[in-house]
Short mmCIF file of C-alpha atoms and ligand atoms in Angstrom, two decimals:
data_model
loop_
_atom_site.label_atom_id
_atom_site.label_comp_id
_atom_site.label_asym_id
_atom_site.label_seq_id
_atom_site.Cartn_x
_atom_site.Cartn_y
_atom_site.Cartn_z
CA UNK A 1 54.76 -17.70 1.82
CA UNK A 2 55.53 -15.04 4.87
CA UNK A 3 59.26 -15.50 5.86
CA UNK A 4 59.59 -12.41 8.44
CA UNK A 5 56.35 -12.79 10.28
CA UNK A 6 56.93 -16.21 13.38
CA UNK A 7 56.04 -19.71 12.19
CA UNK A 8 53.81 -21.78 13.93
CA UNK A 9 53.89 -25.62 13.04
CA UNK A 10 50.30 -27.02 11.93
CA UNK A 11 51.11 -30.13 13.95
CA UNK A 12 51.34 -27.74 17.32
CA UNK A 13 47.58 -26.47 15.94
CA UNK A 14 46.42 -30.43 14.86
CA UNK A 15 43.10 -30.85 13.07
CA UNK A 16 40.37 -30.13 15.30
CA UNK A 17 42.72 -26.96 16.95
CA UNK A 18 42.74 -25.57 13.50
CA UNK A 19 39.02 -26.27 13.20
CA UNK A 20 38.10 -24.00 16.31
CA UNK A 21 40.80 -21.34 15.36
CA UNK A 22 38.51 -21.18 11.63
CA UNK A 23 35.29 -21.60 13.44
CA UNK A 24 36.02 -18.68 15.77
CA UNK A 25 36.69 -16.01 12.89
CA UNK A 26 33.45 -16.72 11.77
CA UNK A 27 30.03 -14.78 12.11
CA UNK A 28 27.04 -16.63 10.49
CA UNK A 29 24.80 -13.38 9.07
CA UNK A 30 22.00 -15.14 7.25
CA UNK A 31 19.11 -16.47 10.54
CA UNK A 32 18.53 -19.55 7.37
CA UNK A 33 22.07 -20.47 8.16
CA UNK A 34 20.65 -22.59 11.04
CA UNK A 35 23.84 -24.48 11.93
CA UNK A 36 27.28 -23.80 11.11
CA UNK A 37 30.80 -25.37 11.15
CA UNK A 38 30.94 -27.80 14.39
CA UNK A 39 28.43 -30.73 13.81
CA UNK A 40 28.54 -33.43 11.47
CA UNK A 41 26.62 -31.49 8.98
CA UNK A 42 25.21 -27.39 8.25
CA UNK A 43 22.00 -27.27 8.73
CA UNK A 44 20.00 -24.86 6.40
CA UNK A 45 16.86 -23.53 6.01
CA UNK A 46 15.73 -23.29 2.77
CA UNK A 47 12.49 -20.73 3.70
CA UNK A 48 10.59 -22.42 0.30
CA UNK A 49 13.28 -21.29 -1.78
CA UNK A 50 15.58 -23.29 -4.57
CA UNK A 51 18.56 -24.12 -3.72
CA UNK A 52 21.70 -23.76 -6.39
CA UNK A 53 24.50 -25.66 -5.14
CA UNK A 54 27.83 -25.81 -7.21
CA UNK A 55 31.70 -26.76 -6.44
CA UNK A 56 35.30 -26.44 -7.41
CA UNK A 57 38.37 -27.61 -6.39
CA UNK A 58 41.47 -25.91 -7.32
CA UNK A 59 45.23 -27.48 -7.26
CA UNK A 60 48.29 -26.31 -6.49
CA UNK A 61 50.38 -26.05 -9.50
CA UNK A 62 47.23 -27.35 -12.07
CA UNK A 63 45.12 -24.06 -11.10
CA UNK A 64 47.45 -21.43 -8.93
CA UNK A 65 50.86 -20.95 -8.78
CA UNK A 66 52.35 -19.91 -4.82
CA UNK A 67 55.83 -17.75 -6.40
CA UNK A 68 53.32 -15.19 -7.47
CA UNK A 69 49.72 -15.70 -6.01
CA UNK A 70 49.46 -14.29 -2.28
CA UNK A 71 47.68 -16.66 0.03
CA UNK A 72 44.88 -13.82 0.52
CA UNK A 73 44.31 -13.35 -2.82
CA UNK A 74 43.76 -17.45 -3.02
CA UNK A 75 41.56 -17.50 -0.90
CA UNK A 76 39.46 -14.80 -2.31
CA UNK A 77 39.37 -16.09 -5.46
CA UNK A 78 38.74 -19.79 -4.12
CA UNK A 79 35.45 -18.23 -2.89
CA UNK A 80 34.70 -15.46 -5.86
CA UNK A 81 35.12 -18.20 -8.95
CA UNK A 82 31.77 -20.36 -6.90
CA UNK A 83 29.90 -17.32 -6.05
CA UNK A 84 29.93 -16.71 -10.06
CA UNK A 85 28.77 -19.75 -10.76
CA UNK A 86 25.79 -18.98 -8.45
CA UNK A 87 25.22 -16.06 -10.32
CA UNK A 88 25.32 -17.55 -13.26
CA UNK A 89 21.50 -19.02 -12.42
CA UNK A 90 20.61 -15.87 -11.59
CA UNK A 91 20.31 -16.90 -7.85
CA UNK A 92 22.18 -15.55 -4.73
CA UNK A 93 25.03 -17.14 -2.86
CA UNK A 94 24.05 -17.36 0.83
CA UNK A 95 26.59 -20.07 1.74
CA UNK A 96 29.80 -21.84 1.40
CA UNK A 97 31.89 -24.53 2.54
CA UNK A 98 35.75 -24.75 2.01
CA UNK A 99 37.78 -28.09 2.08
CA UNK A 100 41.40 -27.98 1.99
CA UNK A 101 44.42 -30.96 1.99
CA UNK A 102 46.75 -28.99 3.43
CA UNK A 103 50.94 -30.48 3.97
CA UNK A 104 52.87 -29.33 6.81
CA UNK A 105 54.96 -27.53 4.33
CA UNK A 106 52.28 -24.62 5.65
CA UNK A 107 52.41 -22.79 8.71
CA UNK A 108 49.71 -21.82 10.63
CA UNK A 109 50.08 -18.03 9.55
CA UNK A 110 49.76 -19.12 6.34
CA UNK A 111 46.51 -20.95 7.04
CA UNK A 112 45.79 -17.58 8.73
CA UNK A 113 45.87 -15.45 5.31
CA UNK A 114 44.16 -18.11 3.44
CA UNK A 115 41.73 -17.59 4.99
CA UNK A 116 41.49 -14.24 5.90
CA UNK A 117 41.14 -13.81 2.05
CA UNK A 118 38.23 -16.34 2.53
CA UNK A 119 36.63 -14.34 4.82
CA UNK A 120 36.86 -11.09 2.68
CA UNK A 121 35.18 -12.60 0.19
CA UNK A 122 32.55 -13.85 2.47
CA UNK A 123 31.54 -10.62 4.07
CA UNK A 124 31.77 -8.49 0.65
CA UNK A 125 29.26 -11.16 -1.15
CA UNK A 126 27.13 -11.83 1.94
CA UNK A 127 27.87 -15.75 2.12
CA UNK A 128 27.97 -17.53 5.47
CA UNK A 129 31.03 -19.78 5.71
CA UNK A 130 29.02 -23.16 7.05
CA UNK A 131 31.42 -25.84 7.28
CA UNK A 132 33.87 -27.74 5.79
CA UNK A 133 36.97 -30.84 5.21
CA UNK A 134 40.76 -30.64 6.41
CA UNK A 135 43.11 -33.12 5.59
CA UNK A 136 46.79 -33.55 4.68
CA UNK A 137 48.33 -34.13 1.83
CA UNK A 138 51.90 -34.95 0.68
CA UNK A 139 52.80 -31.92 -0.47
CA UNK A 140 50.49 -29.15 -2.32
CA UNK A 141 48.07 -27.26 -1.61
CA UNK A 142 44.25 -28.11 -2.36
CA UNK A 143 40.89 -25.83 -2.33
CA UNK A 144 37.60 -27.25 -3.10
CA UNK A 145 34.97 -24.67 -2.50
CA UNK A 146 31.10 -26.05 -2.34
CA UNK A 147 28.40 -22.69 -2.65
CA UNK A 148 25.28 -22.93 -2.04
CA UNK A 149 22.67 -19.89 -3.72
CA UNK A 150 19.25 -19.75 -3.58
CA UNK A 151 16.22 -18.61 -5.84
CA UNK A 152 12.66 -18.52 -6.79
CA UNK A 153 12.08 -21.29 -9.05
CA UNK A 154 10.69 -18.98 -11.89
CA UNK A 155 13.82 -17.14 -11.68
CA UNK A 156 16.69 -19.44 -12.44
CA UNK A 157 18.26 -18.90 -15.40
CA UNK A 158 19.94 -22.33 -17.52
CA UNK A 159 22.09 -22.62 -20.17
CA UNK A 160 19.50 -24.47 -22.65
CA UNK A 161 17.06 -21.32 -22.86
CA UNK A 162 18.14 -19.47 -25.85
CA UNK A 163 16.10 -19.13 -28.59
CA UNK A 164 17.16 -18.36 -32.03
CA UNK A 165 17.88 -14.65 -32.66
CA UNK A 166 18.20 -13.98 -29.12
CA UNK A 167 21.17 -11.61 -28.69
CA UNK A 168 24.39 -12.51 -26.80
CA UNK A 169 25.32 -10.04 -24.38
CA UNK A 170 28.29 -10.13 -22.21
CA UNK A 171 28.83 -8.03 -19.07
CA UNK A 172 32.16 -6.01 -18.73
CA UNK A 173 35.24 -7.01 -20.70
CA UNK A 174 37.54 -9.82 -21.58
CA UNK A 175 40.80 -10.95 -22.13
CA UNK A 176 42.22 -9.04 -18.87
CA UNK A 177 42.61 -11.87 -16.82
CA UNK A 178 44.25 -13.52 -19.11
CA UNK A 179 46.72 -10.46 -20.17
CA UNK A 180 47.43 -10.93 -16.03
CA UNK A 181 48.41 -14.18 -16.14
CA UNK A 182 50.88 -13.49 -19.18
CA UNK A 183 52.69 -11.06 -16.88
CA UNK A 184 52.72 -12.68 -13.78
CA UNK A 185 54.32 -15.52 -15.70
CA UNK A 186 57.19 -13.66 -17.80
CA UNK A 187 57.92 -11.42 -14.35
CA UNK A 188 58.70 -15.04 -13.06
CA UNK A 189 60.33 -16.63 -15.48
CA UNK A 190 62.78 -13.32 -15.26
CA UNK A 191 62.90 -13.76 -11.82
CA UNK A 192 63.98 -17.55 -11.61
CA UNK A 193 66.64 -16.74 -14.63
CA UNK A 194 68.17 -13.06 -13.50
CA UNK A 195 67.06 -12.99 -9.93
CA UNK A 196 65.28 -9.29 -11.23
CA UNK A 197 62.89 -8.52 -9.03
CA UNK A 198 59.71 -8.41 -11.04
CA UNK A 199 58.38 -5.67 -12.98
CA UNK A 200 54.40 -5.09 -12.47
CA UNK A 201 53.72 -1.27 -13.14
CA UNK A 202 51.68 0.04 -15.59
CA UNK A 203 49.68 -3.22 -15.49
CA UNK A 204 47.76 -2.72 -12.13
CA UNK A 205 44.19 -3.25 -13.95
CA UNK A 206 45.11 -6.73 -15.83
CA UNK A 207 47.05 -7.56 -12.67
CA UNK A 208 43.78 -7.22 -10.67
CA UNK A 209 41.90 -8.97 -12.95
CA UNK A 210 43.85 -12.43 -12.77
CA UNK A 211 44.56 -12.28 -8.94
CA UNK A 212 41.10 -10.21 -7.37
CA UNK A 213 38.75 -10.78 -10.13
CA UNK A 214 34.81 -10.37 -8.67
CA UNK A 215 31.80 -12.01 -9.61
CA UNK A 216 28.98 -9.86 -11.15
CA UNK A 217 26.60 -10.02 -8.51
CA UNK A 218 25.95 -6.40 -9.97
CA UNK A 219 24.28 -7.64 -13.03
CA UNK A 220 22.09 -9.89 -11.10
CA UNK A 221 20.85 -6.89 -9.84
CA UNK A 222 20.94 -4.94 -12.89
CA UNK A 223 18.96 -6.90 -15.55
CA UNK A 224 15.53 -6.94 -13.39
CA UNK A 225 15.93 -3.24 -12.59
CA UNK A 226 16.14 -2.48 -16.80
CA UNK A 227 13.35 -5.09 -17.06
CA UNK A 228 15.19 -7.83 -18.53
CA UNK A 229 15.26 -11.91 -17.91
CA UNK A 230 17.93 -13.64 -19.42
CA UNK A 231 16.56 -16.13 -21.78
CA UNK A 232 19.75 -18.47 -21.03
CA UNK A 233 23.48 -17.77 -19.03
CA UNK A 234 26.32 -18.57 -18.32
CA UNK A 235 29.77 -17.49 -16.58
CA UNK A 236 33.01 -16.83 -18.35
CA UNK A 237 35.52 -19.34 -16.93
CA UNK A 238 37.19 -20.18 -19.65
CA UNK A 239 36.69 -18.10 -22.12
CA UNK A 240 33.62 -16.36 -24.39
CA UNK A 241 33.91 -18.90 -27.18
CA UNK A 242 34.23 -21.70 -25.28
CA UNK A 243 30.92 -20.46 -22.98
CA UNK A 244 28.96 -19.24 -26.16
CA UNK A 245 29.26 -22.78 -27.52
CA UNK A 246 28.24 -24.35 -24.17
CA UNK A 247 24.74 -21.88 -24.87
CA UNK A 248 24.57 -22.40 -27.98
CA UNK A 249 24.82 -26.28 -27.56
CA UNK A 250 22.43 -26.67 -24.62
CA UNK A 251 19.79 -24.45 -26.74
CA UNK A 252 20.14 -26.65 -29.30
CA UNK A 253 21.36 -23.73 -31.46
CA UNK A 254 24.09 -22.05 -33.57
CA UNK A 255 25.82 -18.43 -32.43
CA UNK A 256 27.54 -16.23 -34.25
CA UNK A 257 29.86 -13.50 -32.86
CA UNK A 258 31.14 -10.56 -34.31
CA UNK A 259 34.90 -9.61 -33.50
CA UNK A 260 34.61 -5.38 -33.53
CA UNK A 261 32.58 -5.80 -30.73
CA UNK A 262 34.45 -7.52 -28.42
CA UNK A 263 34.48 -5.41 -25.20
CA UNK A 264 38.46 -5.21 -24.69
CA UNK A 265 40.00 -3.15 -22.01
CA UNK A 266 42.94 -0.59 -23.27
CA UNK A 267 45.25 -1.95 -21.02
CA UNK A 268 44.64 -5.41 -21.95
CA UNK A 269 44.79 -4.56 -25.52
CA UNK A 270 48.31 -3.09 -25.20
CA UNK A 271 50.01 -5.54 -22.94
CA UNK A 272 48.58 -8.28 -25.27
CA UNK A 273 50.51 -5.91 -28.39
CA UNK A 274 53.31 -6.08 -26.60
CA UNK A 275 53.11 -10.01 -25.80
CA UNK A 276 52.65 -10.32 -29.82
CA UNK A 277 49.17 -11.76 -29.27
CA UNK A 278 46.05 -10.67 -31.13
CA UNK A 279 43.76 -8.90 -28.78
CA UNK A 280 40.93 -10.41 -30.00
CA UNK A 281 42.09 -13.87 -29.59
CA UNK A 282 43.02 -13.19 -26.00
CA UNK A 283 38.89 -12.01 -25.65
CA UNK A 284 37.51 -15.00 -27.33
CA UNK A 285 39.85 -17.64 -25.36
CA UNK A 286 41.28 -16.52 -22.20
CA UNK A 287 40.10 -17.76 -19.39
CA UNK A 288 39.13 -16.29 -15.54
CA UNK A 289 37.18 -13.51 -15.97
CA UNK A 290 34.18 -14.22 -14.49
CA UNK A 291 32.23 -12.02 -16.34
CA UNK A 292 28.71 -13.01 -17.34
CA UNK A 293 27.18 -14.08 -20.83
CA UNK A 294 23.83 -14.07 -21.11
CA UNK A 295 21.00 -14.18 -24.08
CA UNK A 296 18.10 -11.96 -24.33
CA UNK A 297 14.72 -11.59 -26.46
CA UNK A 298 15.83 -8.77 -29.36
CA UNK A 299 12.49 -6.88 -27.82
CA UNK A 300 14.46 -6.31 -24.69
CA UNK A 301 17.98 -4.61 -26.91
CA UNK A 302 16.34 -0.89 -25.90
CA UNK A 303 16.23 -1.83 -22.45
CA UNK A 304 19.71 -2.80 -22.14
CA UNK A 305 21.29 -0.36 -25.08
CA UNK A 306 24.14 2.21 -24.18
CA UNK A 307 24.66 0.33 -20.59
CA UNK A 308 28.60 0.80 -20.14
CA UNK A 309 28.44 -2.37 -18.24
CA UNK A 310 26.89 -4.73 -20.99
CA UNK A 311 28.04 -5.20 -24.35
CA UNK A 312 25.98 -7.12 -27.49
CA UNK A 313 28.61 -9.66 -29.17
CA UNK A 314 26.54 -11.28 -31.46
CA UNK A 315 23.54 -13.15 -31.43
CA UNK A 316 22.10 -17.13 -31.58
CA UNK A 317 21.30 -18.69 -35.29
CA UNK A 318 19.42 -22.15 -35.89
CA UNK A 319 21.53 -25.14 -35.08
CA UNK A 320 22.24 -25.67 -39.11
CA UNK A 321 24.60 -22.29 -38.84
CA UNK A 322 26.57 -23.66 -36.42
CA UNK A 323 29.44 -21.62 -34.58
CA UNK A 324 30.88 -18.90 -36.29
CA UNK A 325 33.04 -15.24 -35.87
CA UNK A 326 32.72 -12.82 -37.93
CA UNK A 327 36.06 -10.96 -38.31
CA UNK A 328 36.59 -6.98 -38.50
CA UNK A 329 36.40 -7.42 -42.65
CA UNK A 330 33.41 -9.21 -42.62
CA UNK A 331 34.93 -12.45 -43.24
CA UNK A 332 33.26 -15.74 -41.33
CA UNK A 333 35.13 -18.41 -39.50
CA UNK A 334 34.35 -21.59 -37.98
CA UNK A 335 34.24 -20.37 -33.74
CA UNK A 336 35.99 -23.00 -32.25
CA UNK A 337 36.36 -23.38 -28.13
CA UNK A 338 39.72 -23.53 -27.71
CA UNK A 339 39.14 -22.75 -23.85
CA UNK A 340 41.71 -22.15 -21.10
CA UNK A 341 44.02 -24.96 -20.91
CA UNK A 342 44.38 -25.27 -24.83
CA UNK A 343 45.10 -21.82 -25.71
CA UNK A 344 47.58 -22.28 -22.14
CA UNK A 345 49.05 -25.14 -24.18
CA UNK A 346 48.91 -23.63 -27.58
CA UNK A 347 51.33 -20.53 -26.41
P1 ADP B 401 33.73 -35.41 10.13
O1 ADP B 401 34.70 -36.08 10.89
O2 ADP B 401 32.67 -35.87 11.10
O3 ADP B 401 33.92 -35.19 8.88
P2 ADP B 401 35.31 -32.62 10.69
O4 ADP B 401 35.99 -33.12 12.40
O5 ADP B 401 35.68 -32.85 9.33
O6 ADP B 401 33.89 -34.30 11.05
O7 ADP B 401 34.71 -31.06 10.83
C1 ADP B 401 34.20 -30.71 12.62
C2 ADP B 401 33.12 -29.69 11.70
O8 ADP B 401 33.88 -28.54 10.87
C3 ADP B 401 31.83 -29.31 10.68
O9 ADP B 401 31.19 -29.02 10.99
C4 ADP B 401 32.58 -29.25 9.10
O10 ADP B 401 31.93 -28.51 8.20
C5 ADP B 401 33.90 -28.25 9.97
N1 ADP B 401 34.99 -27.91 9.19
C6 ADP B 401 36.50 -28.96 8.91
N2 ADP B 401 37.24 -28.60 8.60
C7 ADP B 401 37.14 -27.22 7.99
C8 ADP B 401 37.17 -26.08 7.27
N3 ADP B 401 38.63 -26.38 6.37
N4 ADP B 401 36.30 -25.21 7.16
C9 ADP B 401 35.43 -24.76 7.66
N5 ADP B 401 34.64 -25.65 8.79
C10 ADP B 401 35.59 -27.01 8.63
MG1 MG B 402 35.35 -34.37 7.86
#
C-alpha cells in the first residue's frame, strides 16, 4: 500500500462515489457493448456470435499476498487470468465485469491503483469493463472477474475434442511463474526475519511471469494463420500435468508426456536448481503459467514444426494406456496431477 502518498478514506467517497469514480475512467471500445456501468445490468449485442462466459475469484491470503504483489499488478493479473480462459475456448474476449469486496483498510488511492492495472489489461486486450459489484469485507480483499468472449459456433474448441494419437502442444515455456513465486516467498521470509531489502536482481523474467502474466492472444491468432484448428484446448493455470489429464479425461483418452520435450526457460531452470527443485517437476506442476495446451491432428505437425512459440510435449493415447510421463532415460511413470495447491503444500 502506498505510504508516502495521501490517503483518502473509502467512507469519504461512499459506494456510489467509488462506482462513479471507476465509471469515469472507463471508455467503451465496442459498439456491441450497448450499455456499460450505470444501469441495473449491462446490455450486450451478441451480433449472431456465441458468447463464452468465465469467472475467477481471487482472495487475499489465498491467491495473492499484498506483501509483495503491487495492486496495479494484481488488477492486471486478475483480468488476464480470465481472458486466458476465454482464449482457451478459441474465443475473443470482449467484456469483463469486476466485483470487489473491500475493507476500510484500503484507501481510495489503493483502489485507483488496482483499477489502473484492470484498465491497462482492458486496453491491451481490447476489452470493455461493463459492470461489477462493490461490497465491504471485514478485512481482506476479494476480486472476482467475469470475462465474456465471443466466437463463431464452429470455431469454439472444447476440452473434450481430442482424438487418439493427436499431438499435445504447449505454447511458450513452463514453470517460470512458480519459480517467480518461490523467489518472492524467499525474499519475504528474509525480510520478515532480518529486515533485509529483497534481492530480486537477475530474476526479471520469472518475476514477470508471476506478477504480470499475459494471456496468449497471439496464439489464437497464430493457429488459423498456420491453417491449424486444435481438436481440444485448455489454459495452464494449475500445471501441465493437471491440464493434460483434464484434456485426456474430457476426451475419453489417455495421454503421454515426454520429460525431455518440456520447454523450460534457462532462468527458470537455473532458479529451480538454486532452490534444489527439479526443473521438470516445476514445469509439470508449477501453476499460473497461463500458456495454452492443445491437441492437433498428427497431419498438422508440419504446419507448426519449428515455430518458436509452440512445443510438442507428447501425444494422446487410448484410454487404457492411462496418463504417463516418459523420463529422460525412457522410463515410463504414472503422470499425476499434483496441481498447484498440492504442490505448494508439498514444498
Ligand atoms: P445494484 O445495487 O443494482 O446491484 P450497484 O449499485 O451495485 O447496483 O451497481 C450500479 C452500477 O455500477 C452497475 O452498472 C454495476 O455493474 C456497476 N458497478 C458496481 N460496482 C462496480 C465495480 N466495482 N466495477 C465496475 N462497475 C461496477
Ligand atoms: Mg450490485
